[in-house]
């Protein structure tokens, strides 16, 4: 456990940020799974929005986001 006040504060901040990041990444993964199973336009656009948001916030890499969107589009067109 940290003894310095600044380190204690940093630990609290890290825990809050980790919680927020974890919920955002989890929601992104859930929307991707829904888009894969439903294959309708609404779930696909929701997944695109979540992936773009995660990418802009730096949670996933730009190339990974593009790869995910490409694969979703390919599966949606397959039907």
XYZ file of C-alpha atoms in Angstrom:
79
model
C 0.000 0.000 0.000
C 1.223 3.466 -0.838
C 2.228 5.827 1.956
C 2.384 9.046 -0.036
C -0.844 11.016 -0.530
C -0.226 11.546 -4.248
C 0.249 7.815 -4.792
C -2.944 7.016 -2.892
C -4.809 9.471 -5.135
C -3.229 7.916 -8.238
C -4.415 4.484 -7.130
C -7.983 5.795 -6.761
C -7.836 7.451 -10.182
C -6.492 4.288 -11.784
C -9.291 2.202 -10.288
C -11.950 4.620 -11.599
C -10.394 4.753 -15.059
C -10.014 0.970 -15.196
C -13.692 0.521 -14.345
C -14.792 2.927 -17.081
C -12.441 1.418 -19.654
C -13.552 -2.110 -18.813
C -17.232 -1.240 -19.236
C -16.569 0.488 -22.574
C -14.554 -2.420 -23.961
C -17.158 -4.893 -22.706
C -19.981 -2.939 -24.376
C -17.977 -2.848 -27.609
C -17.469 -6.611 -27.574
C -21.155 -7.183 -26.820
C -22.280 -4.999 -29.714
C -19.886 -6.829 -32.054
C -21.320 -10.192 -30.976
C -24.882 -8.928 -31.489
C -23.988 -7.694 -34.972
C -22.526 -11.101 -35.834
C -25.604 -12.996 -34.697
C -28.386 -10.622 -35.803
C -26.895 -9.419 -39.098
C -29.343 -6.524 -39.389
C -28.567 -2.903 -40.176
C -29.390 -1.575 -36.716
C -27.016 -3.859 -34.819
C -24.341 -3.357 -37.487
C -24.479 0.428 -37.179
C -24.380 0.160 -33.377
C -21.277 -2.022 -33.585
C -19.630 0.411 -36.010
C -20.376 3.287 -33.640
C -18.933 1.436 -30.642
C -15.814 0.344 -32.514
C -15.174 3.867 -33.816
C -15.663 5.284 -30.333
C -13.217 2.801 -28.811
C -10.731 3.579 -31.544
C -10.954 7.337 -31.073
C -10.498 6.957 -27.313
C -7.413 4.807 -27.865
C -8.826 1.605 -26.411
C -8.219 -0.360 -29.608
C -5.825 0.282 -32.474
C -7.012 1.931 -35.686
C -6.101 -1.072 -37.824
C -7.913 -3.452 -35.479
C -11.031 -1.273 -35.642
C -10.929 -1.297 -39.442
C -10.391 -5.056 -39.470
C -13.385 -5.628 -37.176
C -15.634 -3.407 -39.300
C -14.482 -5.104 -42.487
C -15.220 -8.558 -41.119
C -18.637 -7.469 -39.859
C -19.510 -6.020 -43.268
C -18.351 -9.183 -44.998
C -20.527 -11.344 -42.717
C -23.524 -9.040 -43.119
C -23.297 -9.223 -46.913
C -22.976 -12.999 -46.844
C -26.429 -13.637 -45.293
